[in-house]
Amino acid sequence: MSGLSVDCCKPAPPALDNASGKEEVFAGLPSYVTGSPSSSAAVLFATDVFGKSNPESWKLADKVAAAGYFVVVPDFLRGEPFVLQAGPNPLAGGPAWLAKHPPSEGALDVKKVVEELQSKGKSSLGFAGFCWGAKVGALVGKDHTFKAIVQLHPSFVEPSDYEEVKVPISVLAAPVDHAEIAESILSGRKDIESFVKIFPNASHGWTIRYDENNLQEVAAAEEAHNDMLNWLGKFLPVTNCPVSKEATATAAEGQPELL
């Protein structure tokens, strides 16, 4: 699969003025948190190399939350997102950055977030990984912690990731992402459900890095968003779970408790 790509380095759209969630510390990590605290189903986002502050990631998290999920977008990069280099090769610092921020470290942090989610009554967990985060998804998909995984424009994944994944997995990719590898392996596996879709006119990173004034790019992003929601909805039932006394008291004051 692809590694860092100039396409994934497009500037993010302007910051959101109407985000539904808020920034909190969750499982010890700065996070964007959105959705109903009473939902038993939660979706964990793992971002691309540019971290959780991309407003389109927040917007997509809000969209998933609107479907009934509690959504957490942690900063697995710990305040050190990849920064483009000046000069003719903006990706020159990629190998050094990746050595410092391997997806395996993100997978360890996922365990902490999962423990926090489970402590809050979230019994049905899904995972959405973007670029770097898609590799994290491949790693955590090797056990049954999550009921479903979605990879969006995956990077750094290997054939073994698809040979060893144990839960239903959807791969949404641009042509540059070489998803034919996933398609070839997953199509031969009858022990798990899978869905691979290649968006012919998309660039790497298109689901969260697109021009809001370009109708074609917006349509492609929204199509992928709907595919993601359909996949999650197939495996993650949304029900209500008991709400803590603290959350109930806060809600009574008109300030929803997101954690």
Short mmCIF file of C-alpha atoms in Angstrom, two decimals:
data_model
loop_
_atom_site.label_atom_id
_atom_site.label_comp_id
_atom_site.label_asym_id
_atom_site.label_seq_id
_atom_site.Cartn_x
_atom_site.Cartn_y
_atom_site.Cartn_z
CA MET A 1 0.00 0.00 0.00
CA SER A 2 1.01 3.60 -0.41
CA GLY A 3 3.08 5.55 2.09
CA LEU A 4 3.04 9.30 2.46
CA SER A 5 1.70 11.06 -0.59
CA VAL A 6 1.69 14.67 -1.70
CA ASP A 7 -2.06 14.25 -2.31
CA CYS A 8 -2.57 13.67 1.41
CA CYS A 9 -0.79 16.93 2.09
CA LYS A 10 -3.48 19.19 0.68
CA PRO A 11 -4.34 21.97 3.12
CA ALA A 12 -7.33 21.13 5.27
CA PRO A 13 -10.53 23.15 4.79
CA PRO A 14 -11.18 26.11 7.11
CA ALA A 15 -11.84 25.46 10.78
CA LEU A 16 -15.37 24.56 11.83
CA ASP A 17 -17.53 27.11 13.60
CA ASN A 18 -20.34 24.65 14.29
CA ALA A 19 -18.67 21.51 15.62
CA SER A 20 -21.10 19.41 17.66
CA GLY A 21 -18.50 17.95 20.01
CA LYS A 22 -15.67 19.38 22.02
CA GLU A 23 -12.04 18.84 22.89
CA GLU A 24 -11.42 16.80 26.02
CA VAL A 25 -8.75 14.62 27.55
CA PHE A 26 -9.88 11.03 27.00
CA ALA A 27 -7.84 8.08 28.26
CA GLY A 28 -5.01 10.52 28.89
CA LEU A 29 -4.96 11.80 25.31
CA PRO A 30 -6.17 15.15 23.95
CA SER A 31 -9.21 14.19 21.90
CA TYR A 32 -12.18 15.48 19.97
CA VAL A 33 -15.26 13.81 21.47
CA THR A 34 -18.76 13.93 20.02
CA GLY A 35 -22.04 12.05 20.23
CA SER A 36 -24.42 10.75 22.87
CA PRO A 37 -22.82 9.56 26.12
CA SER A 38 -25.75 7.16 26.53
CA SER A 39 -25.04 5.20 23.35
CA SER A 40 -23.68 1.70 23.89
CA ALA A 41 -21.86 1.85 20.54
CA ALA A 42 -18.70 3.88 20.02
CA VAL A 43 -16.47 4.54 17.04
CA LEU A 44 -12.79 5.30 17.46
CA PHE A 45 -11.06 7.40 14.79
CA ALA A 46 -7.33 7.14 14.07
CA THR A 47 -6.25 10.07 11.93
CA ASP A 48 -3.80 10.60 9.13
CA VAL A 49 -0.27 11.86 9.76
CA PHE A 50 -1.53 15.43 10.22
CA GLY A 51 -3.39 14.63 13.41
CA LYS A 52 -6.79 15.21 14.94
CA SER A 53 -7.12 18.95 14.30
CA ASN A 54 -8.22 18.65 10.68
CA PRO A 55 -11.73 20.19 10.76
CA GLU A 56 -13.00 17.73 8.16
CA SER A 57 -12.11 14.90 10.55
CA TRP A 58 -14.23 16.62 13.18
CA LYS A 59 -17.06 17.13 10.70
CA LEU A 60 -16.98 13.45 9.77
CA ALA A 61 -16.89 12.47 13.45
CA ASP A 62 -20.00 14.61 13.96
CA LYS A 63 -21.67 12.87 11.02
CA VAL A 64 -20.95 9.45 12.54
CA ALA A 65 -22.19 10.70 15.91
CA ALA A 66 -25.43 11.84 14.28
CA ALA A 67 -26.05 8.20 13.35
CA GLY A 68 -26.21 7.39 17.07
CA TYR A 69 -22.59 6.66 17.95
CA PHE A 70 -20.27 8.05 20.59
CA VAL A 71 -17.13 9.06 18.69
CA VAL A 72 -13.61 9.74 19.93
CA VAL A 73 -10.79 11.21 17.81
CA PRO A 74 -7.67 10.92 20.00
CA ASP A 75 -4.33 12.54 19.32
CA PHE A 76 -2.31 9.37 18.87
CA LEU A 77 0.52 11.54 17.52
CA ARG A 78 0.88 13.24 20.92
CA GLY A 79 1.08 16.76 19.60
CA GLU A 80 3.65 15.94 16.93
CA PRO A 81 1.84 15.74 13.57
CA PHE A 82 3.88 15.46 10.41
CA VAL A 83 5.01 18.86 9.14
CA LEU A 84 5.70 19.46 5.47
CA GLN A 85 9.26 20.43 4.63
CA ALA A 86 10.21 23.54 2.70
CA GLY A 87 11.84 22.99 -0.67
CA PRO A 88 11.22 20.71 -3.64
CA ASN A 89 10.45 17.61 -1.54
CA PRO A 90 7.82 18.40 1.12
CA LEU A 91 7.82 14.76 2.26
CA ALA A 92 11.57 14.62 2.94
CA GLY A 93 11.05 14.25 6.68
CA GLY A 94 8.61 11.37 6.33
CA PRO A 95 10.89 8.41 7.16
CA ALA A 96 12.30 10.07 10.28
CA TRP A 97 8.84 11.11 11.45
CA LEU A 98 7.44 7.62 10.88
CA ALA A 99 10.29 6.05 12.83
CA LYS A 100 9.29 8.24 15.78
CA HIS A 101 5.56 7.64 15.33
CA PRO A 102 5.11 4.02 14.20
CA PRO A 103 1.52 2.79 13.91
CA SER A 104 2.41 0.10 16.44
CA GLU A 105 2.60 2.83 19.09
CA GLY A 106 -0.84 4.03 18.05
CA ALA A 107 -2.14 0.48 18.47
CA LEU A 108 -0.90 0.47 22.07
CA ASP A 109 -2.72 3.73 22.74
CA VAL A 110 -5.88 2.26 21.23
CA LYS A 111 -5.95 -0.26 24.06
CA LYS A 112 -6.07 2.56 26.61
CA VAL A 113 -8.91 4.27 24.78
CA VAL A 114 -10.81 0.99 24.52
CA GLU A 115 -10.50 0.45 28.27
CA GLU A 116 -11.90 3.93 28.89
CA LEU A 117 -14.77 3.35 26.47
CA GLN A 118 -15.64 0.02 28.05
CA SER A 119 -15.56 1.57 31.51
CA LYS A 120 -18.25 3.98 30.28
CA GLY A 121 -20.52 1.18 29.11
CA LYS A 122 -19.57 1.11 25.43
CA SER A 123 -20.02 -2.56 24.57
CA SER A 124 -20.02 -2.30 20.79
CA LEU A 125 -16.91 -0.75 19.24
CA GLY A 126 -16.02 0.22 15.70
CA PHE A 127 -12.83 1.65 14.23
CA ALA A 128 -12.19 4.07 11.37
CA GLY A 129 -8.59 4.67 10.31
CA PHE A 130 -7.33 7.22 7.82
CA CYS A 131 -3.95 6.89 6.03
CA TRP A 132 -1.55 6.28 8.96
CA GLY A 133 -4.55 5.44 11.11
CA ALA A 134 -5.63 2.74 8.67
CA LYS A 135 -2.44 0.83 9.47
CA VAL A 136 -3.32 1.17 13.16
CA GLY A 137 -6.70 -0.33 12.25
CA ALA A 138 -5.02 -3.28 10.57
CA LEU A 139 -3.01 -3.95 13.71
CA VAL A 140 -5.90 -3.74 16.17
CA GLY A 141 -8.05 -5.81 13.83
CA LYS A 142 -6.00 -8.89 14.60
CA ASP A 143 -8.19 -9.65 17.60
CA HIS A 144 -11.91 -9.24 18.30
CA THR A 145 -11.84 -5.96 20.23
CA PHE A 146 -13.73 -4.18 17.44
CA LYS A 147 -16.85 -5.42 15.73
CA ALA A 148 -15.98 -3.68 12.45
CA ILE A 149 -13.11 -1.74 10.93
CA VAL A 150 -13.07 0.79 8.10
CA GLN A 151 -9.84 1.77 6.38
CA LEU A 152 -9.96 5.00 4.39
CA HIS A 153 -7.10 5.68 1.93
CA PRO A 154 -4.80 3.25 3.80
CA SER A 155 -1.03 3.67 3.96
CA PHE A 156 1.80 1.45 5.19
CA VAL A 157 -0.32 -1.72 5.31
CA GLU A 158 1.04 -5.04 4.09
CA PRO A 159 -0.48 -8.24 2.69
CA SER A 160 -0.12 -9.89 6.09
CA ASP A 161 -2.48 -7.31 7.57
CA TYR A 162 -5.30 -8.63 5.40
CA GLU A 163 -4.28 -12.22 5.91
CA GLU A 164 -4.43 -11.84 9.69
CA VAL A 165 -7.36 -9.48 10.28
CA LYS A 166 -10.09 -11.22 12.28
CA VAL A 167 -13.05 -8.83 12.10
CA PRO A 168 -15.21 -7.46 9.29
CA ILE A 169 -13.19 -4.89 7.35
CA SER A 170 -14.03 -2.31 4.71
CA VAL A 171 -11.28 -0.76 2.57
CA LEU A 172 -12.13 2.52 0.81
CA ALA A 173 -9.26 3.58 -1.41
CA ALA A 174 -8.04 5.77 -4.22
CA PRO A 175 -6.20 4.15 -7.16
CA VAL A 176 -2.84 5.28 -5.73
CA ASP A 177 -3.54 3.29 -2.55
CA HIS A 178 -3.11 -0.05 -4.36
CA ALA A 179 -6.14 -1.60 -2.72
CA GLU A 180 -6.04 -4.43 -5.24
CA ILE A 181 -3.76 -6.15 -2.71
CA ALA A 182 -6.50 -6.04 -0.10
CA GLU A 183 -9.10 -7.02 -2.67
CA SER A 184 -7.11 -10.05 -3.80
CA ILE A 185 -6.52 -11.37 -0.30
CA LEU A 186 -9.88 -10.57 1.26
CA SER A 187 -11.88 -11.94 -1.65
CA GLY A 188 -10.37 -15.34 -0.94
CA ARG A 189 -11.24 -15.30 2.74
CA LYS A 190 -14.59 -16.78 3.69
CA ASP A 191 -14.12 -16.51 7.45
CA ILE A 192 -14.71 -12.75 7.67
CA GLU A 193 -16.88 -10.28 5.82
CA SER A 194 -15.11 -7.65 3.76
CA PHE A 195 -15.81 -4.82 1.34
CA VAL A 196 -13.21 -3.18 -0.91
CA LYS A 197 -14.04 -0.18 -3.05
CA ILE A 198 -11.70 1.84 -5.23
CA PHE A 199 -12.81 5.37 -6.11
CA PRO A 200 -11.44 5.86 -9.65
CA ASN A 201 -11.15 9.65 -9.65
CA ALA A 202 -10.11 10.15 -6.04
CA SER A 203 -6.76 11.24 -4.67
CA HIS A 204 -5.18 9.82 -1.54
CA GLY A 205 -6.76 11.51 1.46
CA TRP A 206 -9.92 12.56 -0.37
CA THR A 207 -12.39 11.71 2.40
CA ILE A 208 -11.06 14.39 4.78
CA ARG A 209 -8.97 16.60 2.47
CA TYR A 210 -11.10 17.97 -0.32
CA ASP A 211 -12.05 21.27 -1.86
CA GLU A 212 -15.48 22.21 -0.52
CA ASN A 213 -16.06 24.23 -3.68
CA ASN A 214 -15.38 21.26 -5.96
CA LEU A 215 -18.64 19.37 -6.41
CA GLN A 216 -16.89 16.26 -7.72
CA GLU A 217 -14.56 16.06 -4.73
CA VAL A 218 -17.40 16.68 -2.28
CA ALA A 219 -19.52 13.96 -3.92
CA ALA A 220 -16.69 11.43 -3.75
CA ALA A 221 -16.05 12.23 -0.09
CA GLU A 222 -19.72 11.94 0.79
CA GLU A 223 -20.00 8.63 -1.05
CA ALA A 224 -17.14 7.25 1.02
CA HIS A 225 -18.70 8.63 4.20
CA ASN A 226 -21.96 6.84 3.41
CA ASP A 227 -20.09 3.61 2.67
CA MET A 228 -18.39 3.90 6.04
CA LEU A 229 -21.65 4.52 7.87
CA ASN A 230 -23.32 1.61 6.11
CA TRP A 231 -20.49 -0.70 7.11
CA LEU A 232 -20.52 0.39 10.72
CA GLY A 233 -24.30 0.17 10.86
CA LYS A 234 -24.20 -3.41 9.64
CA PHE A 235 -22.13 -4.60 12.59
CA LEU A 236 -22.63 -2.05 15.37
CA PRO A 237 -26.15 -1.90 16.77
CA VAL A 238 -26.92 1.39 18.50
CA THR A 239 -28.71 1.16 21.84
CA ASN A 240 -28.68 3.20 25.01
CA CYS A 241 -26.54 2.30 27.99
CA PRO A 242 -26.89 3.52 31.59
CA VAL A 243 -25.72 7.08 32.12
CA SER A 244 -23.70 7.97 35.21
CA LYS A 245 -25.19 10.19 37.93
CA GLU A 246 -22.65 12.85 36.99
CA ALA A 247 -23.78 12.83 33.38
CA THR A 248 -27.43 12.99 34.41
CA ALA A 249 -26.76 15.96 36.70
CA THR A 250 -24.79 17.77 34.03
CA ALA A 251 -27.50 17.17 31.43
CA ALA A 252 -30.02 18.60 33.84
CA GLU A 253 -27.97 21.77 33.91
CA GLY A 254 -28.16 21.97 30.13
CA GLN A 255 -24.52 21.05 29.58
CA PRO A 256 -24.24 17.55 28.06
CA GLU A 257 -21.49 15.49 29.60
CA LEU A 258 -19.51 14.02 26.70
CA LEU A 259 -17.21 11.91 28.76
#
